[in-house]
Amino acid sequence: AQRVTQPEKLLSVFKGAPVELKCNYSYSGSPELFWYVQYSRQRLQLLLRHISRESIKGFTADLNKGETSFHLKKPFAQEEDSAMYYCALSDNYGQNFVFGPGTRLSVLP
Amino acid sequence: KAGVTQTPRYLIKTRGQQVTLSCSPISGHRSVSWYQQTPGQGLQFLFEYFSETQRNKGNFPGRFSGRQFSNSRSEMNVSTLELGDSALYLCASSLAGTYNEQFFGPGTRLTVL
């Protein structure tokens, strides 16, 4: 069965510091991987997905199949990045979808 | 485009009752997925509907069921409610499935007393 782990429940960094939110997965095939974010009092929304290979709001994530990881990174954190971040996995056919437990990022002034 | 809407937003029921939640997807989206969110278990996938057919189901008991109509609107039903069913129920719509970007609704907060 596929599984997504996010080892940190809470991550606190200072404004301007680099941030890395960790995500590891277990899946036997080639997964579709996503980062979803929920800002305070807003809906859950897609931040980025690995196949698009783009940077959104300064965030990037690289799929490392050898380490089965999809860590989210940003070189300089901003206070508005404070939110709940969920890593998620879907198989190629969309037949199985699983969220990780989430990491709350707090960017301190 | 109007976003995903869910009704009702809040619901209070007692054990043993049943409940129906509704979700209206973004126009043109054919896939609707349902999730249960609780502090203890996080976000858990319930099921996905595409073109009126249940395409995938998570690990939930048969008391949880759903359906999708020809206009892609979806309903979720929970029968014989238990205290542990208290949760935020989210629905999400996408063009073709969970491997696409999903757009989430605001959720229905269900409290079972």
PDB file of C-alpha atoms in Angstrom:
ATOM      1  CA  ALA A   1       0.000   0.000   0.000  1.00  0.00           C
ATOM      2  CA  GLN A   2       1.221   3.465  -0.758  1.00  0.00           C
ATOM      3  CA  ARG A   3       2.194   5.712   2.082  1.00  0.00           C
ATOM      4  CA  VAL A   4       3.419   9.277   2.560  1.00  0.00           C
ATOM      5  CA  THR A   5       5.393  10.402   5.588  1.00  0.00           C
ATOM      6  CA  GLN A   6       6.274  13.896   6.732  1.00  0.00           C
ATOM      7  CA  PRO A   7       8.555  13.590   9.740  1.00  0.00           C
ATOM      8  CA  GLU A   8       8.059  17.091  11.111  1.00  0.00           C
ATOM      9  CA  LYS A   9       4.714  18.078  12.588  1.00  0.00           C
ATOM     10  CA  LEU A  10       5.932  21.617  13.172  1.00  0.00           C
ATOM     11  CA  LEU A  11       8.787  23.515  11.616  1.00  0.00           C
ATOM     12  CA  SER A  12       9.753  26.989  12.771  1.00  0.00           C
ATOM     13  CA  VAL A  13      12.220  29.161  10.868  1.00  0.00           C
ATOM     14  CA  PHE A  14      13.101  32.835  10.889  1.00  0.00           C
ATOM     15  CA  LYS A  15      12.191  35.127   8.035  1.00  0.00           C
ATOM     16  CA  GLY A  16      14.878  35.032   5.383  1.00  0.00           C
ATOM     17  CA  ALA A  17      16.167  31.622   6.409  1.00  0.00           C
ATOM     18  CA  PRO A  18      16.056  28.623   4.069  1.00  0.00           C
ATOM     19  CA  VAL A  19      13.291  26.133   4.621  1.00  0.00           C
ATOM     20  CA  GLU A  20      12.951  22.465   3.716  1.00  0.00           C
ATOM     21  CA  LEU A  21       9.839  20.435   4.391  1.00  0.00           C
ATOM     22  CA  LYS A  22      10.530  16.743   4.121  1.00  0.00           C
ATOM     23  CA  CYS A  23       8.348  14.190   2.378  1.00  0.00           C
ATOM     24  CA  ASN A  24       9.052  10.509   1.820  1.00  0.00           C
ATOM     25  CA  TYR A  25       6.821   8.027   0.097  1.00  0.00           C
ATOM     26  CA  SER A  26       6.445   4.335  -0.463  1.00  0.00           C
ATOM     27  CA  TYR A  27       4.950   3.208  -3.725  1.00  0.00           C
ATOM     28  CA  SER A  28       5.951   0.412  -6.075  1.00  0.00           C
ATOM     29  CA  GLY A  29       5.203   2.219  -9.337  1.00  0.00           C
ATOM     30  CA  SER A  30       5.838   5.715 -10.681  1.00  0.00           C
ATOM     31  CA  PRO A  31       3.857   8.116  -8.554  1.00  0.00           C
ATOM     32  CA  GLU A  32       2.415  11.537  -9.175  1.00  0.00           C
ATOM     33  CA  LEU A  33       3.526  13.734  -6.270  1.00  0.00           C
ATOM     34  CA  PHE A  34       2.033  16.967  -5.043  1.00  0.00           C
ATOM     35  CA  TRP A  35       2.397  19.595  -2.386  1.00  0.00           C
ATOM     36  CA  TYR A  36      -0.871  21.085  -1.164  1.00  0.00           C
ATOM     37  CA  VAL A  37      -0.988  24.058   1.193  1.00  0.00           C
ATOM     38  CA  GLN A  38      -3.605  25.455   3.523  1.00  0.00           C
ATOM     39  CA  TYR A  39      -3.164  29.040   4.677  1.00  0.00           C
ATOM     40  CA  SER A  40      -5.065  30.243   7.724  1.00  0.00           C
ATOM     41  CA  ARG A  41      -8.811  30.465   7.032  1.00  0.00           C
ATOM     42  CA  GLN A  42      -8.339  29.459   3.394  1.00  0.00           C
ATOM     43  CA  ARG A  43      -9.103  26.324   1.440  1.00  0.00           C
ATOM     44  CA  LEU A  44      -6.641  23.593   0.760  1.00  0.00           C
ATOM     45  CA  GLN A  45      -4.959  24.366  -2.560  1.00  0.00           C
ATOM     46  CA  LEU A  46      -2.312  22.948  -4.825  1.00  0.00           C
ATOM     47  CA  LEU A  47       1.130  24.495  -4.410  1.00  0.00           C
ATOM     48  CA  LEU A  48       3.023  22.435  -6.953  1.00  0.00           C
ATOM     49  CA  ARG A  49       3.288  19.014  -8.559  1.00  0.00           C
ATOM     50  CA  HIS A  50       6.421  17.233  -9.618  1.00  0.00           C
ATOM     51  CA  ILE A  51       5.598  16.841 -13.293  1.00  0.00           C
ATOM     52  CA  SER A  52       5.249  20.585 -13.820  1.00  0.00           C
ATOM     53  CA  ARG A  53       8.806  21.194 -12.583  1.00  0.00           C
ATOM     54  CA  GLU A  54       8.016  24.812 -11.839  1.00  0.00           C
ATOM     55  CA  SER A  55       8.684  27.143  -8.944  1.00  0.00           C
ATOM     56  CA  ILE A  56       5.615  28.515  -7.217  1.00  0.00           C
ATOM     57  CA  LYS A  57       5.948  31.365  -4.702  1.00  0.00           C
ATOM     58  CA  GLY A  58       9.666  30.587  -4.623  1.00  0.00           C
ATOM     59  CA  PHE A  59       9.115  26.950  -3.655  1.00  0.00           C
ATOM     60  CA  THR A  60      10.584  24.037  -5.564  1.00  0.00           C
ATOM     61  CA  ALA A  61      10.412  20.296  -5.046  1.00  0.00           C
ATOM     62  CA  ASP A  62      12.471  17.598  -6.697  1.00  0.00           C
ATOM     63  CA  LEU A  63      11.417  14.019  -6.991  1.00  0.00           C
ATOM     64  CA  ASN A  64      14.223  11.696  -5.931  1.00  0.00           C
ATOM     65  CA  LYS A  65      13.193   8.188  -6.890  1.00  0.00           C
ATOM     66  CA  GLY A  66      16.288   6.641  -5.355  1.00  0.00           C
ATOM     67  CA  GLU A  67      15.519   8.080  -1.957  1.00  0.00           C
ATOM     68  CA  THR A  68      11.745   8.046  -2.555  1.00  0.00           C
ATOM     69  CA  SER A  69      11.565  11.656  -1.461  1.00  0.00           C
ATOM     70  CA  PHE A  70       9.865  14.832  -2.619  1.00  0.00           C
ATOM     71  CA  HIS A  71      11.151  17.523  -0.305  1.00  0.00           C
ATOM     72  CA  LEU A  72       9.829  21.084  -0.598  1.00  0.00           C
ATOM     73  CA  LYS A  73      12.391  23.861  -0.478  1.00  0.00           C
ATOM     74  CA  LYS A  74      12.551  27.624  -0.456  1.00  0.00           C
ATOM     75  CA  PRO A  75      15.788  29.578  -0.126  1.00  0.00           C
ATOM     76  CA  PHE A  76      14.376  32.549   1.799  1.00  0.00           C
ATOM     77  CA  ALA A  77      11.250  32.044   3.885  1.00  0.00           C
ATOM     78  CA  GLN A  78       8.654  34.808   4.164  1.00  0.00           C
ATOM     79  CA  GLU A  79       6.126  35.330   6.947  1.00  0.00           C
ATOM     80  CA  GLU A  80       3.295  34.749   4.478  1.00  0.00           C
ATOM     81  CA  ASP A  81       4.612  31.218   3.924  1.00  0.00           C
ATOM     82  CA  SER A  82       3.298  30.242   7.355  1.00  0.00           C
ATOM     83  CA  ALA A  83       0.735  27.531   6.673  1.00  0.00           C
ATOM     84  CA  MET A  84      -0.002  23.819   6.815  1.00  0.00           C
ATOM     85  CA  TYR A  85       1.758  21.869   4.069  1.00  0.00           C
ATOM     86  CA  TYR A  86       0.655  18.436   2.893  1.00  0.00           C
ATOM     87  CA  CYS A  87       2.616  16.137   0.638  1.00  0.00           C
ATOM     88  CA  ALA A  88       0.380  13.838  -1.410  1.00  0.00           C
ATOM     89  CA  LEU A  89       0.709  10.947  -3.821  1.00  0.00           C
ATOM     90  CA  SER A  90      -1.449   9.582  -6.610  1.00  0.00           C
ATOM     91  CA  ASP A  91      -0.782   6.679  -8.899  1.00  0.00           C
ATOM     92  CA  ASN A  92      -0.701   7.212 -12.659  1.00  0.00           C
ATOM     93  CA  TYR A  93      -4.354   6.330 -13.031  1.00  0.00           C
ATOM     94  CA  GLY A  94      -5.653   8.377 -10.128  1.00  0.00           C
ATOM     95  CA  GLN A  95      -6.900   5.225  -8.528  1.00  0.00           C
ATOM     96  CA  ASN A  96      -5.217   5.749  -5.217  1.00  0.00           C
ATOM     97  CA  PHE A  97      -4.627   9.063  -3.509  1.00  0.00           C
ATOM     98  CA  VAL A  98      -3.019   9.559  -0.127  1.00  0.00           C
ATOM     99  CA  PHE A  99      -2.039  12.620   1.896  1.00  0.00           C
ATOM    100  CA  GLY A 100       0.827  12.794   4.330  1.00  0.00           C
ATOM    101  CA  PRO A 101       0.106  13.913   7.906  1.00  0.00           C
ATOM    102  CA  GLY A 102       1.156  17.488   7.178  1.00  0.00           C
ATOM    103  CA  THR A 103       3.797  19.893   8.475  1.00  0.00           C
ATOM    104  CA  ARG A 104       2.894  23.223  10.000  1.00  0.00           C
ATOM    105  CA  LEU A 105       5.420  25.827   8.917  1.00  0.00           C
ATOM    106  CA  SER A 106       5.781  28.871  11.109  1.00  0.00           C
ATOM    107  CA  VAL A 107       7.961  31.695   9.798  1.00  0.00           C
ATOM    108  CA  LEU A 108       9.003  33.964  12.613  1.00  0.00           C
ATOM    109  CA  PRO A 109       9.700  37.686  12.110  1.00  0.00           C
TER     110      PRO A 109
ATOM    111  CA  LYS B   1     -15.211  30.421 -12.427  1.00  0.00           C
ATOM    112  CA  ALA B   2     -17.163  29.665  -9.293  1.00  0.00           C
ATOM    113  CA  GLY B   3     -15.303  27.466  -6.859  1.00  0.00           C
ATOM    114  CA  VAL B   4     -16.326  24.181  -5.313  1.00  0.00           C
ATOM    115  CA  THR B   5     -19.281  24.580  -3.005  1.00  0.00           C
ATOM    116  CA  GLN B   6     -20.382  22.308  -0.196  1.00  0.00           C
ATOM    117  CA  THR B   7     -23.640  22.275   1.712  1.00  0.00           C
ATOM    118  CA  PRO B   8     -24.390  22.417   4.516  1.00  0.00           C
ATOM    119  CA  ARG B   9     -21.351  24.011   6.108  1.00  0.00           C
ATOM    120  CA  TYR B  10     -22.194  22.784   9.601  1.00  0.00           C
ATOM    121  CA  LEU B  11     -24.233  19.848  10.786  1.00  0.00           C
ATOM    122  CA  ILE B  12     -25.049  18.385  14.178  1.00  0.00           C
ATOM    123  CA  LYS B  13     -26.447  14.885  14.379  1.00  0.00           C
ATOM    124  CA  THR B  14     -26.880  12.226  17.045  1.00  0.00           C
ATOM    125  CA  ARG B  15     -25.540   8.703  17.074  1.00  0.00           C
ATOM    126  CA  GLY B  16     -27.467   6.310  14.893  1.00  0.00           C
ATOM    127  CA  GLN B  17     -28.792   8.958  12.533  1.00  0.00           C
ATOM    128  CA  GLN B  18     -27.785   9.282   8.927  1.00  0.00           C
ATOM    129  CA  VAL B  19     -26.530  12.317   7.049  1.00  0.00           C
ATOM    130  CA  THR B  20     -26.163  13.475   3.454  1.00  0.00           C
ATOM    131  CA  LEU B  21     -23.579  16.030   2.380  1.00  0.00           C
ATOM    132  CA  SER B  22     -23.561  17.748  -0.973  1.00  0.00           C
ATOM    133  CA  CYS B  23     -20.789  18.991  -3.237  1.00  0.00           C
ATOM    134  CA  SER B  24     -21.014  21.057  -6.406  1.00  0.00           C
ATOM    135  CA  PRO B  25     -17.826  20.917  -8.465  1.00  0.00           C
ATOM    136  CA  ILE B  26     -16.304  23.551 -10.690  1.00  0.00           C
ATOM    137  CA  SER B  27     -18.070  23.677 -14.027  1.00  0.00           C
ATOM    138  CA  GLY B  28     -16.458  21.272 -16.472  1.00  0.00           C
ATOM    139  CA  HIS B  29     -14.868  19.108 -13.807  1.00  0.00           C
ATOM    140  CA  ARG B  30     -15.951  15.497 -14.027  1.00  0.00           C
ATOM    141  CA  SER B  31     -14.110  14.065 -11.042  1.00  0.00           C
ATOM    142  CA  VAL B  32     -15.222  14.591  -7.467  1.00  0.00           C
ATOM    143  CA  SER B  33     -13.337  13.187  -4.496  1.00  0.00           C
ATOM    144  CA  TRP B  34     -14.276  13.159  -0.831  1.00  0.00           C
ATOM    145  CA  TYR B  35     -11.962  13.339   2.160  1.00  0.00           C
ATOM    146  CA  GLN B  36     -12.373  13.106   5.916  1.00  0.00           C
ATOM    147  CA  GLN B  37     -10.187  15.373   8.028  1.00  0.00           C
ATOM    148  CA  THR B  38      -9.722  14.782  11.745  1.00  0.00           C
ATOM    149  CA  PRO B  39      -7.033  15.959  14.182  1.00  0.00           C
ATOM    150  CA  GLY B  40      -5.989  12.381  14.894  1.00  0.00           C
ATOM    151  CA  GLN B  41      -6.024  10.813  11.432  1.00  0.00           C
ATOM    152  CA  GLY B  42      -5.400  13.841   9.243  1.00  0.00           C
ATOM    153  CA  LEU B  43      -6.736  13.866   5.690  1.00  0.00           C
ATOM    154  CA  GLN B  44      -8.059  10.513   4.570  1.00  0.00           C
ATOM    155  CA  PHE B  45      -9.379   9.668   1.126  1.00  0.00           C
ATOM    156  CA  LEU B  46     -12.946   8.381   1.118  1.00  0.00           C
ATOM    157  CA  PHE B  47     -13.819   7.872  -2.538  1.00  0.00           C
ATOM    158  CA  GLU B  48     -13.721   9.368  -5.997  1.00  0.00           C
ATOM    159  CA  TYR B  49     -16.476   9.625  -8.579  1.00  0.00           C
ATOM    160  CA  PHE B  50     -16.026  10.183 -12.264  1.00  0.00           C
ATOM    161  CA  SER B  51     -18.857  10.346 -14.768  1.00  0.00           C
ATOM    162  CA  GLU B  52     -21.352   9.034 -12.221  1.00  0.00           C
ATOM    163  CA  THR B  53     -19.223   5.981 -11.375  1.00  0.00           C
ATOM    164  CA  GLN B  54     -17.283   5.329  -8.224  1.00  0.00           C
ATOM    165  CA  ARG B  55     -13.781   4.858  -9.502  1.00  0.00           C
ATOM    166  CA  ASN B  56     -11.867   4.422  -6.288  1.00  0.00           C
ATOM    167  CA  LYS B  57     -12.606   3.894  -2.620  1.00  0.00           C
ATOM    168  CA  GLY B  58     -10.537   4.406   0.496  1.00  0.00           C
ATOM    169  CA  ASN B  59     -10.460   2.238   3.570  1.00  0.00           C
ATOM    170  CA  PHE B  60     -13.769   3.218   5.155  1.00  0.00           C
ATOM    171  CA  PRO B  61     -16.690   1.030   6.233  1.00  0.00           C
ATOM    172  CA  GLY B  62     -19.706   0.546   4.045  1.00  0.00           C
ATOM    173  CA  ARG B  63     -21.647   3.081   6.119  1.00  0.00           C
ATOM    174  CA  PHE B  64     -19.909   5.675   3.988  1.00  0.00           C
ATOM    175  CA  SER B  65     -21.328   5.865   0.497  1.00  0.00           C
ATOM    176  CA  GLY B  66     -21.716   8.385  -2.249  1.00  0.00           C
ATOM    177  CA  ARG B  67     -23.042   9.082  -5.662  1.00  0.00           C
ATOM    178  CA  GLN B  68     -22.566  11.451  -8.540  1.00  0.00           C
ATOM    179  CA  PHE B  69     -25.211  12.916 -10.771  1.00  0.00           C
ATOM    180  CA  SER B  70     -25.097  13.621 -14.483  1.00  0.00           C
ATOM    181  CA  ASN B  71     -24.210  17.278 -13.800  1.00  0.00           C
ATOM    182  CA  SER B  72     -21.195  16.048 -11.775  1.00  0.00           C
ATOM    183  CA  ARG B  73     -22.672  17.174  -8.474  1.00  0.00           C
ATOM    184  CA  SER B  74     -21.965  14.632  -5.781  1.00  0.00           C
ATOM    185  CA  GLU B  75     -23.472  13.567  -2.499  1.00  0.00           C
ATOM    186  CA  MET B  76     -21.943  11.645   0.336  1.00  0.00           C
ATOM    187  CA  ASN B  77     -24.034   9.673   2.796  1.00  0.00           C
ATOM    188  CA  VAL B  78     -23.079   8.310   6.184  1.00  0.00           C
ATOM    189  CA  SER B  79     -25.511   5.935   7.827  1.00  0.00           C
ATOM    190  CA  THR B  80     -25.726   4.863  11.467  1.00  0.00           C
ATOM    191  CA  LEU B  81     -23.529   7.707  12.641  1.00  0.00           C
ATOM    192  CA  GLU B  82     -20.908   7.069  15.291  1.00  0.00           C
ATOM    193  CA  LEU B  83     -19.163   9.574  17.539  1.00  0.00           C
ATOM    194  CA  GLY B  84     -15.946   8.949  15.624  1.00  0.00           C
ATOM    195  CA  ASP B  85     -17.535  10.225  12.431  1.00  0.00           C
ATOM    196  CA  SER B  86     -17.261  13.769  13.758  1.00  0.00           C
ATOM    197  CA  ALA B  87     -14.928  15.449  11.293  1.00  0.00           C
ATOM    198  CA  LEU B  88     -14.518  18.000   8.553  1.00  0.00           C
ATOM    199  CA  TYR B  89     -15.587  16.476   5.260  1.00  0.00           C
ATOM    200  CA  LEU B  90     -13.922  17.985   2.228  1.00  0.00           C
ATOM    201  CA  CYS B  91     -14.786  17.491  -1.361  1.00  0.00           C
ATOM    202  CA  ALA B  92     -12.518  18.317  -4.258  1.00  0.00           C
ATOM    203  CA  SER B  93     -13.110  18.493  -7.961  1.00  0.00           C
ATOM    204  CA  SER B  94     -10.719  18.061 -10.851  1.00  0.00           C
ATOM    205  CA  LEU B  95     -10.883  17.755 -14.599  1.00  0.00           C
ATOM    206  CA  ALA B  96     -10.244  14.054 -14.816  1.00  0.00           C
ATOM    207  CA  GLY B  97      -8.954  12.608 -11.560  1.00  0.00           C
ATOM    208  CA  THR B  98      -6.793  12.918  -8.481  1.00  0.00           C
ATOM    209  CA  TYR B  99      -3.661  12.923 -10.617  1.00  0.00           C
ATOM    210  CA  ASN B 100      -4.806  16.352 -11.854  1.00  0.00           C
ATOM    211  CA  GLU B 101      -4.905  19.453  -9.698  1.00  0.00           C
ATOM    212  CA  GLN B 102      -7.741  19.149  -7.221  1.00  0.00           C
ATOM    213  CA  PHE B 103      -9.780  22.186  -6.161  1.00  0.00           C
ATOM    214  CA  PHE B 104     -11.160  21.906  -2.668  1.00  0.00           C
ATOM    215  CA  GLY B 105     -14.378  23.109  -1.160  1.00  0.00           C
ATOM    216  CA  PRO B 106     -14.655  24.776   2.248  1.00  0.00           C
ATOM    217  CA  GLY B 107     -15.812  21.578   3.902  1.00  0.00           C
ATOM    218  CA  THR B 108     -18.785  20.459   5.960  1.00  0.00           C
ATOM    219  CA  ARG B 109     -18.175  20.287   9.688  1.00  0.00           C
ATOM    220  CA  LEU B 110     -20.108  17.279  11.051  1.00  0.00           C
ATOM    221  CA  THR B 111     -20.544  16.879  14.783  1.00  0.00           C
ATOM    222  CA  VAL B 112     -22.040  13.652  16.098  1.00  0.00           C
ATOM    223  CA  LEU B 113     -23.415  13.810  19.641  1.00  0.00           C
TER     224      LEU B 113
END
